[in-house]
PDB file of C-alpha atoms in Angstrom:
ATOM      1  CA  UNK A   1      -6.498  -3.338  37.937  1.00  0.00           C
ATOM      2  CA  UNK A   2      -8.031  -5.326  34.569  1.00  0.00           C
ATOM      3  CA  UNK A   3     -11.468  -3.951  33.612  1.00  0.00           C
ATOM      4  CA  UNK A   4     -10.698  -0.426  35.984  1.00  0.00           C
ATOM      5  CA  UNK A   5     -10.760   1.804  32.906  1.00  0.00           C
ATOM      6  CA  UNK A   6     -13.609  -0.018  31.305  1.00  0.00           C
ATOM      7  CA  UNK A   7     -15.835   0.014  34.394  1.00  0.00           C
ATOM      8  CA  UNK A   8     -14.870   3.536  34.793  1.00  0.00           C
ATOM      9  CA  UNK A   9     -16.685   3.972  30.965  1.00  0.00           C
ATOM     10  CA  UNK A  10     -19.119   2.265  31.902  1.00  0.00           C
ATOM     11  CA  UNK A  11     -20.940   4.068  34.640  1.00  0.00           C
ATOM     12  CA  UNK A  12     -20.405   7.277  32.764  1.00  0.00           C
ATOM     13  CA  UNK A  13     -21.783   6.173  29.532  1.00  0.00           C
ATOM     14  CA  UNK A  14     -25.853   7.071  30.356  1.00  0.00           C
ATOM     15  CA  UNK A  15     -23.954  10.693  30.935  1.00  0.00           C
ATOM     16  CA  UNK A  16     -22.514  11.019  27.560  1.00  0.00           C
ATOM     17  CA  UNK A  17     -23.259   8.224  25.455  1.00  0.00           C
ATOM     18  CA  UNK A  18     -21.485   8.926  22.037  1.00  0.00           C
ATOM     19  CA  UNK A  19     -21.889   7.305  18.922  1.00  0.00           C
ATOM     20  CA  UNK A  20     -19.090   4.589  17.662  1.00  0.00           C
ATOM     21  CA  UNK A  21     -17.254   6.185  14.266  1.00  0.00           C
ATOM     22  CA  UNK A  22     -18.267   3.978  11.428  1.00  0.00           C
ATOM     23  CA  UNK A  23     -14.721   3.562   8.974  1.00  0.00           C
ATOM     24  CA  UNK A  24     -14.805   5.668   6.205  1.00  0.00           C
ATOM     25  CA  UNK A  25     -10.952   6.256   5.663  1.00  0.00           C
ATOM     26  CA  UNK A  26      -8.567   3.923   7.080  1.00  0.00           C
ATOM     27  CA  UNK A  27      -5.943   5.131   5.385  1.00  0.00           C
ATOM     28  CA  UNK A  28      -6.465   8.595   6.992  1.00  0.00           C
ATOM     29  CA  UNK A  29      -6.700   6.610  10.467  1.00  0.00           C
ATOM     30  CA  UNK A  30      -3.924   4.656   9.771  1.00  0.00           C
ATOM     31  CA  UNK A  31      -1.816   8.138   9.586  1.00  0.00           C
ATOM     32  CA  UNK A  32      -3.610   9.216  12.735  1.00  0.00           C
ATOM     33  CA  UNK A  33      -2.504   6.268  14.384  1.00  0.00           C
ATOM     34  CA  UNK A  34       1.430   5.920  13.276  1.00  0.00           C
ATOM     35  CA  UNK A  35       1.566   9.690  14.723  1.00  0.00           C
ATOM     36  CA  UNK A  36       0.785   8.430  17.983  1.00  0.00           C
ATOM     37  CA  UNK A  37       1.742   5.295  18.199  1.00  0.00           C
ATOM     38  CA  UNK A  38      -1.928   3.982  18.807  1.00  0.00           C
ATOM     39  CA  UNK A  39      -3.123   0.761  17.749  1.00  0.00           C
ATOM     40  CA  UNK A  40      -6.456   0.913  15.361  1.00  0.00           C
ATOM     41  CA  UNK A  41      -9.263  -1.201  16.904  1.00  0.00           C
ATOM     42  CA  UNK A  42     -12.008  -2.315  14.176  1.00  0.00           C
ATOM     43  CA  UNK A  43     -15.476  -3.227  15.555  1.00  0.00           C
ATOM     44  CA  UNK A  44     -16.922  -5.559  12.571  1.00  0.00           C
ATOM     45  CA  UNK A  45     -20.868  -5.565  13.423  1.00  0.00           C
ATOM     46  CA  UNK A  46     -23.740  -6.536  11.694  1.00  0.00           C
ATOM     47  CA  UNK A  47     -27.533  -5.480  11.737  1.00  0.00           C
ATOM     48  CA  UNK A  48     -29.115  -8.031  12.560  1.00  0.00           C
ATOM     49  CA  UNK A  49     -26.785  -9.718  15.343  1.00  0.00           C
ATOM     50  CA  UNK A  50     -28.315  -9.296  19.153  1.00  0.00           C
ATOM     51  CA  UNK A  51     -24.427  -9.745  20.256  1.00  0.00           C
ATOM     52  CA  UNK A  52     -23.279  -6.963  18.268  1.00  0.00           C
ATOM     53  CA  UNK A  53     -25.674  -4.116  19.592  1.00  0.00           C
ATOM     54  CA  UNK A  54     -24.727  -5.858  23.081  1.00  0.00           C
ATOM     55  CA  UNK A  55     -21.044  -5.407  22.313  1.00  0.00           C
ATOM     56  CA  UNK A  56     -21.090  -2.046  21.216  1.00  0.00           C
ATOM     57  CA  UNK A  57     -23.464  -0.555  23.495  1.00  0.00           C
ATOM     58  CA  UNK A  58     -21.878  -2.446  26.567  1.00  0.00           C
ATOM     59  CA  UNK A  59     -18.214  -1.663  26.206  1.00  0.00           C
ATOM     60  CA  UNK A  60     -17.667  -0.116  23.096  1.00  0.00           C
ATOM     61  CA  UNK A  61     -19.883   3.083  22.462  1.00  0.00           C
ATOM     62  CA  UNK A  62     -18.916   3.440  26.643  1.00  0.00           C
ATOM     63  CA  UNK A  63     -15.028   3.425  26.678  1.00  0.00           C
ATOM     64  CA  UNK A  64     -15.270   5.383  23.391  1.00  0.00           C
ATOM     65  CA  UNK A  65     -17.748   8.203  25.542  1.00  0.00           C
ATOM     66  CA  UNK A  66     -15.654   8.318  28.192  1.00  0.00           C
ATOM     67  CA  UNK A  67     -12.257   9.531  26.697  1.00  0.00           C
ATOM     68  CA  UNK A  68     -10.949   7.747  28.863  1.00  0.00           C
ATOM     69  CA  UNK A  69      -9.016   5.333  25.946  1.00  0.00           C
ATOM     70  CA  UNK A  70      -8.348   8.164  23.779  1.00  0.00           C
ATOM     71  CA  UNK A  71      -4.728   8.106  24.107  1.00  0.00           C
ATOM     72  CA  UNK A  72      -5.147   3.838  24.007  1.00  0.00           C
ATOM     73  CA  UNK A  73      -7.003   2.958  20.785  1.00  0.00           C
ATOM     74  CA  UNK A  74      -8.064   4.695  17.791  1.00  0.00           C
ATOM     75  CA  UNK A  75     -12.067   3.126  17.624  1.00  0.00           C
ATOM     76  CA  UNK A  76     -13.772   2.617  13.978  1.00  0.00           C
ATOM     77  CA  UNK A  77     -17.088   0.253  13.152  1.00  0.00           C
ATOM     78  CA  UNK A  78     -16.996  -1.482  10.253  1.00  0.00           C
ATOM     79  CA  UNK A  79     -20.676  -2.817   8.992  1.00  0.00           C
ATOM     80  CA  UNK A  80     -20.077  -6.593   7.145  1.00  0.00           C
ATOM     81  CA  UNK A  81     -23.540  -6.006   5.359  1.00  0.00           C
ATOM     82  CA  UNK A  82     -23.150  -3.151   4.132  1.00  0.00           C
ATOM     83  CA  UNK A  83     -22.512  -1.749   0.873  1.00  0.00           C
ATOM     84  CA  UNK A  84     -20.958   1.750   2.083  1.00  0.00           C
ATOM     85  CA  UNK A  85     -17.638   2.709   1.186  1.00  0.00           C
ATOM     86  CA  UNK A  86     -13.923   2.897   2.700  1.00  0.00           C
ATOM     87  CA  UNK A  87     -10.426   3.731   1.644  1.00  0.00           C
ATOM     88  CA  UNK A  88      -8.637   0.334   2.756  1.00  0.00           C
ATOM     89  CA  UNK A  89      -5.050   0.684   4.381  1.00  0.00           C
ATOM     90  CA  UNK A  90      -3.841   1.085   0.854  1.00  0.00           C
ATOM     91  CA  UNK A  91      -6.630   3.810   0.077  1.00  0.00           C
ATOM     92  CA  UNK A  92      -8.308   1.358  -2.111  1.00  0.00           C
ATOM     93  CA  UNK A  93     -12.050   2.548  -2.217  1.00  0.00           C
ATOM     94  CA  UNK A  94     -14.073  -0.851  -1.422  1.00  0.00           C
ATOM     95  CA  UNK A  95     -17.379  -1.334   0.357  1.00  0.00           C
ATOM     96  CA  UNK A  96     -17.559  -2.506   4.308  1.00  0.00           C
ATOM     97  CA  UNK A  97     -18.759  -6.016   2.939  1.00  0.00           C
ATOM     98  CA  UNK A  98     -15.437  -6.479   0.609  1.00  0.00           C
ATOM     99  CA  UNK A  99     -13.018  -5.238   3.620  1.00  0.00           C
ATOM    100  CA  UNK A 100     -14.471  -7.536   6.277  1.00  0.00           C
ATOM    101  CA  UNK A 101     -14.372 -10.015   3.709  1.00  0.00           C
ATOM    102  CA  UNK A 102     -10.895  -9.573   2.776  1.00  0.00           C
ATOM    103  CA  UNK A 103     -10.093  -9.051   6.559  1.00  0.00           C
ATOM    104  CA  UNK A 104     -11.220 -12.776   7.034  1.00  0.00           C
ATOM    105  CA  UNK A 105     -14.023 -11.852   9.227  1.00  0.00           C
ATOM    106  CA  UNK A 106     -17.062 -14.484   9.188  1.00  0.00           C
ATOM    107  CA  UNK A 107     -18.858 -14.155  12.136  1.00  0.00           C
ATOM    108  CA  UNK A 108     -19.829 -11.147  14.015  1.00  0.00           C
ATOM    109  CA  UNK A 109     -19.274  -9.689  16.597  1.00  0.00           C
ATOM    110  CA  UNK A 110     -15.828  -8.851  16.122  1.00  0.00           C
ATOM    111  CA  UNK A 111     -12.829  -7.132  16.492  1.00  0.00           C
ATOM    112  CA  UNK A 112      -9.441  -7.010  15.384  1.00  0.00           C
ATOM    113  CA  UNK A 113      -6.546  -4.587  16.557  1.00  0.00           C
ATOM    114  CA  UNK A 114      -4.494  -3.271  13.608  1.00  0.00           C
ATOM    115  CA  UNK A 115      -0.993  -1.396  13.256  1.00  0.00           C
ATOM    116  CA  UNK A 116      -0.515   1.479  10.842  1.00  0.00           C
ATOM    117  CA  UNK A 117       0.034  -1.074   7.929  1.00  0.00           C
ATOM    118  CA  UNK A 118      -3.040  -2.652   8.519  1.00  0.00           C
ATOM    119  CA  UNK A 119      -1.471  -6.130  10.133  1.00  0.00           C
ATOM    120  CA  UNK A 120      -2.940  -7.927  13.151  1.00  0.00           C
ATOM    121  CA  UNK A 121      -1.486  -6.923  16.663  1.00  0.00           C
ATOM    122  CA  UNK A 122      -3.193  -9.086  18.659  1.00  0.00           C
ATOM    123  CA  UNK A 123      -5.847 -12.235  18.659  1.00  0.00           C
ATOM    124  CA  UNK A 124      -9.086 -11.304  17.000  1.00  0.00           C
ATOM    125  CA  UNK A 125     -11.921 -11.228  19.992  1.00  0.00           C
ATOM    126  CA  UNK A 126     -14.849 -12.834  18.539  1.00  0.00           C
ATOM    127  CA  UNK A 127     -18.466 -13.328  20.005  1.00  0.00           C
ATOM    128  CA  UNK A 128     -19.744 -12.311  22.817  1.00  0.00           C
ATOM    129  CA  UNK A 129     -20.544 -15.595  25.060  1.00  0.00           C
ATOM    130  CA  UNK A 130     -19.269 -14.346  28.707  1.00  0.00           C
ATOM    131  CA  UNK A 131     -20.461  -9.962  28.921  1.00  0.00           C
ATOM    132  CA  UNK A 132     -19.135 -10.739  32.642  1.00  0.00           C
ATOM    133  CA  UNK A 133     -15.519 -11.767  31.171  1.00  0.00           C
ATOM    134  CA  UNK A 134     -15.422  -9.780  27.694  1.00  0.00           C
ATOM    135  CA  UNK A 135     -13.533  -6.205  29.493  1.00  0.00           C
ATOM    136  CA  UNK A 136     -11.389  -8.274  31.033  1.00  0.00           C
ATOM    137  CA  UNK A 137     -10.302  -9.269  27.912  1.00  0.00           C
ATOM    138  CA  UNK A 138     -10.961  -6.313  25.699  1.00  0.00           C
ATOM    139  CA  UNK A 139      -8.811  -4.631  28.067  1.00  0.00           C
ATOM    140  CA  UNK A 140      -5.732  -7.063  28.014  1.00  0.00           C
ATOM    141  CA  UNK A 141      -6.357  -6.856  24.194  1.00  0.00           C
ATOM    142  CA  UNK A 142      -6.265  -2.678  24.057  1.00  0.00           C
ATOM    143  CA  UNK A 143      -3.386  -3.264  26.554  1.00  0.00           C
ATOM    144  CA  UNK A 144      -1.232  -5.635  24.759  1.00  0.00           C
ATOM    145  CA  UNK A 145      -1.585  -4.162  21.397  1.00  0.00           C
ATOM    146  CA  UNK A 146      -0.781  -0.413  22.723  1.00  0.00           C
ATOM    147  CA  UNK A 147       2.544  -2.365  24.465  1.00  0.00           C
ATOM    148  CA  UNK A 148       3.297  -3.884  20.861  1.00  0.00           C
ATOM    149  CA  UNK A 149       2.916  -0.219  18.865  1.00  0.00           C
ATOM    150  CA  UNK A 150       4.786   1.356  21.430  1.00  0.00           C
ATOM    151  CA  UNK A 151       7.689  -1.397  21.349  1.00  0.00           C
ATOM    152  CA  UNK A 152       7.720  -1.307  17.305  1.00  0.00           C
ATOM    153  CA  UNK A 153       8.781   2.494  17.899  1.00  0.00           C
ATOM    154  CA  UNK A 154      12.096   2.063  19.474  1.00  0.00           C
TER     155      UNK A 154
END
């Protein structure tokens, strides 16, 4: 059932509402993530975008509350604007402004699903123009990129 998870994360999100990690290390993630197979979903946000808070305090900060994807997705928030700093994939220190920008991203919000060698898994979801669609396809997403890691291990 598409969306059962997410709907699930949903309702208990006002119980438990957990902030979304911010990337500091994706190197370190990137280990985390070959050791169990887990794709690495990167939230690219920025301040001042109405669809981003919407994003990540709709479905994002929810599913990531609810533990319920813990064994899915490995869940990091990278800021376009900003000038903090990150270890890249290659554990290059550069700020969240440089990555996104190397990364390709130009409009916000969002994401892209990455292996541990920081390549694309999946079709980037960007905007936010249908809430009433978006877990339907954040799930098929999460879904399809788990399927991919999990094939790329046997």
């Amino acid at each position: 059932m598409a969306g059962g998870l997410l709907a699930g994360a949903l309702l208990t999100y006002g119980a438990s509402a957990a902030v979304l990690p911010v990337a500091s290390d994706l190197q370190e993630d990137a280990r985390q993530a070959r050791e169990q197979h887990l794709p690495l979903l990167v939230f690219f946000s920025a301040r001042s975008c109405h669809y981003c808070e919407q994003m990540r305090s709709l479905f994002l900060e929810p599913m990531y509350a609810s533990g319920d994807y813990a064994d899915k997705v490995i869940m990091r928030e990278v800021q376009v604007e900003s000038g903090r700093m990150l270890r890249d994939f290659k554990g290059k220190k550069v700020s969240h402004a440089d990555y996104a920008h190397r990364s390709g991203v130009a409009l916000t919000p969002q994401i892209l699903f990455f292996d541990p060698a920081g390549m694309e898994l999946v079709p980037a979801l960007v905007g936010l123009s249908t809430p009433e669609f978006f877990s339907g396809y954040l799930e098929e997403a999460i879904d399809t990129a788990l399927a991919r890691m999990r094939a790329a291990r046997r």
